[in-house]
Amino acid sequence: MTGLIDAAFTRMRVVMTALIVMIVFGSVSYNTIPREAEPDIAAPFVLVTLPLPGVSPEDGERLLVRPTELELQSVEGLKQMDSLAYDGAAQIIIEFEATVDVDQAVLDVREAVDRAKAEYPSDAEEPIVNEFNLQNQYPILTIILYGDAPERALYKTAQSLQDRLESISGVLEARMTGAREELLEVILDPKVLESYGLTELEVANAVSANNRLVTAGSIDLEDGRFSIKAPGLVKSATDLMSIPIRANGDNILTIGDLADVRRTFKDRNGYALFNGRPAIGLELSKRAGANIIDTIEEARNEVEEASHFWPAPIRYEILSDQSIVVNDNLKGLTASVMTAIVLVMVVIVATLGPRSAVMVGIAIPTSFLISFLLLTVFGYTLNMMVMFGLILSVGMLVDGAIVIVEYADRRMAEGAPRKQAYLEASKRMFWPVITSTATTLAAFVPFLFWQSITGEFMKYLPLTLIFVLLASLVVALIFLPVIGALMGIPEWMKKKFHLKGKSDNPVKSYEIDEVDPTTLGGPIAAYARFLTELVRRPLIVMAAALAVLVLCIASFRIASPDVEYFIRNDSEQLNLLVLGRGNLSEKQKIEIVKEVATRIENHPAIEHIYLQTGPSLSRSQENPSETIGQVSIDLLNYTERKHSNLVLEDFRDAVQDVPGVIVEVRQREGGPPVGKDAQVEISSPDFDAMIAAAKQVRAFADTATMTVNGTEVPVYMDQEDTLPLPGIEWQISIDREQAGRYKAHIASVGNM
């Protein structure tokens, strides 16, 4: 192995060229590597959505969930399935083992769902199979459009902006919230239909048959082959009014003869309010591996450019800008890295002198730049876990360089030429430095085999350390000795700073006489005498070490510090989830959410308030199923308010007694999401017994208390469950015989 060092010293120009190339490419990698707040990890989850318009939760469970689950049970690597049926659709959340290839798992799930489609009702829509991305649970940017403009103008502007934003390479989706889809509405008069002897179903069938694009195949002629299509999509009210219903000779009855046609919007299934005014939001999620800072900057530029062409009353506001958080975190961690480097250099200068400090100092930025090059080559991003790894590695990566430089200084002090001294230092300390680095890496290698979402998140820390320490190993054993052999310190600098070392001319080497350190003066002699006394009393030293160990363990148990999964950082966004049960209309929901917002809107830490209602909130995996609305809070800059944890407690006190609903105040968690601290899952073949057991567990969680400083406080907070939501359901009982007399059937009655 030491032959590699001999080869490096015989090809110094090649080694220096390689070093310069690595530094240049490392610098480029640092400037171009994607930046994120947290690692973008592939979660072993797949989400299956099964749409069937109008289906009830009970029928959805029987017609959609059961046949799909039967097929999914054969998928390899399956760990757990959780299903949710609601009005109009059903969802199945599939969790796989952490070792499973997620891309292959998605393909396997699609094949299983395709096999189950044969059991679905004929009017079921195409199932949707998506990989569950942890990073997309929270938008990286939210653009709010609002102003004193008609709803149609606001909607058209939001549609145009959505198209522009989704054309950005780093944007995966720009999801629109608070908007209603525009449509053409046909208003029928039952008396007019009766006078013509028509039914509503005939009109509906006529519209359906005349609103489609038909591919009519192709035609072969002598001069070529041409494709044929029959365009019949309805594009305007005139097209819809001209659709024929019946014909009697030359007389044609159209929809315009018996109905009114107008442009309108779909019925509301949700609201969005920004600072109390109607608004439409666009929530951006980024693609995996995209640079969040560049993506958001490009999105901001697109919004700014597009706003020049909007109607005057329409304005916009940008919320939840994650690039600010990422920039602040990375700048803070970068400052910590620089501080650590300075402190390490101070210690080296104080102990080894300026000359050795300069040589060792070269190893720090060089090792970092090489590690950035490795991170880019292997496709990793720059995030807080990588930065933490860099901070930890600062003190470790200089160990090999210190050993090499110190030994070379000793050999030069003995009279060896500079090149010979560094060659001997590199070869003599080759295995000790490698062994030292290997033992350090051995402590972090097990993190790479942590098979879970947490392990995937945490592996960036040992990977960074491995890259940095391997880079420092190459720098200490190859590059640093070559640099030391080539670049001597001028004589005038040695004299000015009283640096150790001889001239570059070969001098006959000599050995330094051994000196008893206990006879010297200063702290070294005191330490040597103290160590000598300890060596003479090994039993006492071992007993003292054992006593210190017992004392540390006992102190930790007595202190009983709080244990948290991940640190609680300050956050500039807080969410208030409004949970309610029963048959609430959309108007009732937004009124309740407004009342919740009114209770906290005057808090001095608030910058913007954004209210949302709609079915998408309750169908999100992150939110409880009884969520009827959400209040999103953008806080002021950290320097202008108190910590978000304290603001959260203020909000919780203000909304705890809103009548008829429960308000849960949430702050985005750091690290991989894990849900609630305590989770209980109950399963049983007896549905009624399972529901009863779940209600007992919920009752216990609601009433459990503990004594803290003489005061009874609840043990649990923010409880939620997946029990069937209570409410009233209307059911139409159809007399089949009576319906047959009027030439009707269940399908026609149900459609009407």
mmCIF file of C-alpha atoms in Angstrom, residues 43-50 64-65 68-69 72-73 75 77-86 89-97 105-106 109 113 128-134 137 453 616-625 679 681 720 722:
data_model
loop_
_atom_site.group_PDB
_atom_site.id
_atom_site.type_symbol
_atom_site.label_atom_id
_atom_site.label_comp_id
_atom_site.label_asym_id
_atom_site.label_seq_id
_atom_site.Cartn_x
_atom_site.Cartn_y
_atom_site.Cartn_z
ATOM 1 C CA ALA A 43 -40.993 6.811 1.757
ATOM 2 C CA PRO A 44 -42.136 3.171 1.426
ATOM 3 C CA PHE A 45 -45.781 4.188 0.997
ATOM 4 C CA VAL A 46 -48.108 3.935 -1.993
ATOM 5 C CA LEU A 47 -51.479 5.706 -2.117
ATOM 6 C CA VAL A 48 -54.353 4.177 -4.124
ATOM 7 C CA THR A 49 -57.417 6.351 -4.805
ATOM 8 C CA LEU A 50 -60.573 4.635 -6.101
ATOM 9 C CA LEU A 64 -64.068 -0.865 -4.000
ATOM 10 C CA VAL A 65 -61.928 -1.543 -0.936
ATOM 11 C CA THR A 68 -58.699 -4.277 -4.097
ATOM 12 C CA GLU A 69 -57.345 -5.428 -0.737
ATOM 13 C CA LEU A 72 -52.984 -6.313 -2.864
ATOM 14 C CA GLN A 73 -52.368 -9.018 -0.259
ATOM 15 C CA VAL A 75 -47.844 -7.933 -3.358
ATOM 16 C CA GLY A 77 -42.878 -6.711 0.730
ATOM 17 C CA LEU A 78 -46.272 -5.521 1.993
ATOM 18 C CA LYS A 79 -46.185 -4.441 5.634
ATOM 19 C CA GLN A 80 -49.550 -2.814 6.322
ATOM 20 C CA MET A 81 -52.699 -1.580 4.551
ATOM 21 C CA ASP A 82 -54.973 1.177 5.847
ATOM 22 C CA SER A 83 -58.220 1.891 3.995
ATOM 23 C CA LEU A 84 -60.576 4.847 4.155
ATOM 24 C CA ALA A 85 -63.984 5.029 2.447
ATOM 25 C CA TYR A 86 -65.859 8.314 2.113
ATOM 26 C CA ALA A 89 -64.324 7.512 -3.383
ATOM 27 C CA ALA A 90 -62.085 5.290 -1.273
ATOM 28 C CA GLN A 91 -58.378 5.384 -0.426
ATOM 29 C CA ILE A 92 -55.916 2.633 0.458
ATOM 30 C CA ILE A 93 -52.578 3.583 2.030
ATOM 31 C CA ILE A 94 -50.052 0.763 1.603
ATOM 32 C CA GLU A 95 -46.870 0.611 3.674
ATOM 33 C CA PHE A 96 -43.962 -1.555 2.533
ATOM 34 C CA GLU A 97 -40.859 -2.782 4.267
ATOM 35 C CA ALA A 105 -43.613 -1.479 -5.377
ATOM 36 C CA VAL A 106 -45.630 1.117 -7.322
ATOM 37 C CA VAL A 109 -49.545 -2.154 -6.826
ATOM 38 C CA VAL A 113 -55.285 -2.738 -8.898
ATOM 39 C CA ILE A 128 -55.102 6.481 -9.259
ATOM 40 C CA VAL A 129 -51.855 4.972 -7.909
ATOM 41 C CA ASN A 130 -49.271 7.421 -6.571
ATOM 42 C CA GLU A 131 -46.012 7.164 -4.681
ATOM 43 C CA PHE A 132 -46.316 8.938 -1.344
ATOM 44 C CA ASN A 133 -43.735 11.736 -1.157
ATOM 45 C CA LEU A 134 -42.966 13.088 2.301
ATOM 46 C CA GLN A 137 -46.982 17.035 2.347
ATOM 47 C CA ILE A 453 -37.855 5.957 7.301
ATOM 48 C CA SER A 616 -59.302 17.665 0.458
ATOM 49 C CA LEU A 617 -58.422 18.632 4.047
ATOM 50 C CA SER A 618 -60.169 15.636 5.616
ATOM 51 C CA ARG A 619 -58.776 13.253 2.991
ATOM 52 C CA SER A 620 -55.163 14.198 3.606
ATOM 53 C CA GLN A 621 -53.124 11.541 5.374
ATOM 54 C CA GLU A 622 -51.724 14.189 7.719
ATOM 55 C CA ASN A 623 -55.114 15.488 8.926
ATOM 56 C CA PRO A 624 -57.846 13.824 11.003
ATOM 57 C CA SER A 625 -60.849 12.560 9.020
ATOM 58 C CA GLN A 679 -51.042 5.393 18.394
ATOM 59 C CA GLU A 681 -54.742 0.246 16.311
ATOM 60 C CA GLU A 720 -58.170 11.838 17.011
ATOM 61 C CA THR A 722 -61.006 7.018 12.575
#
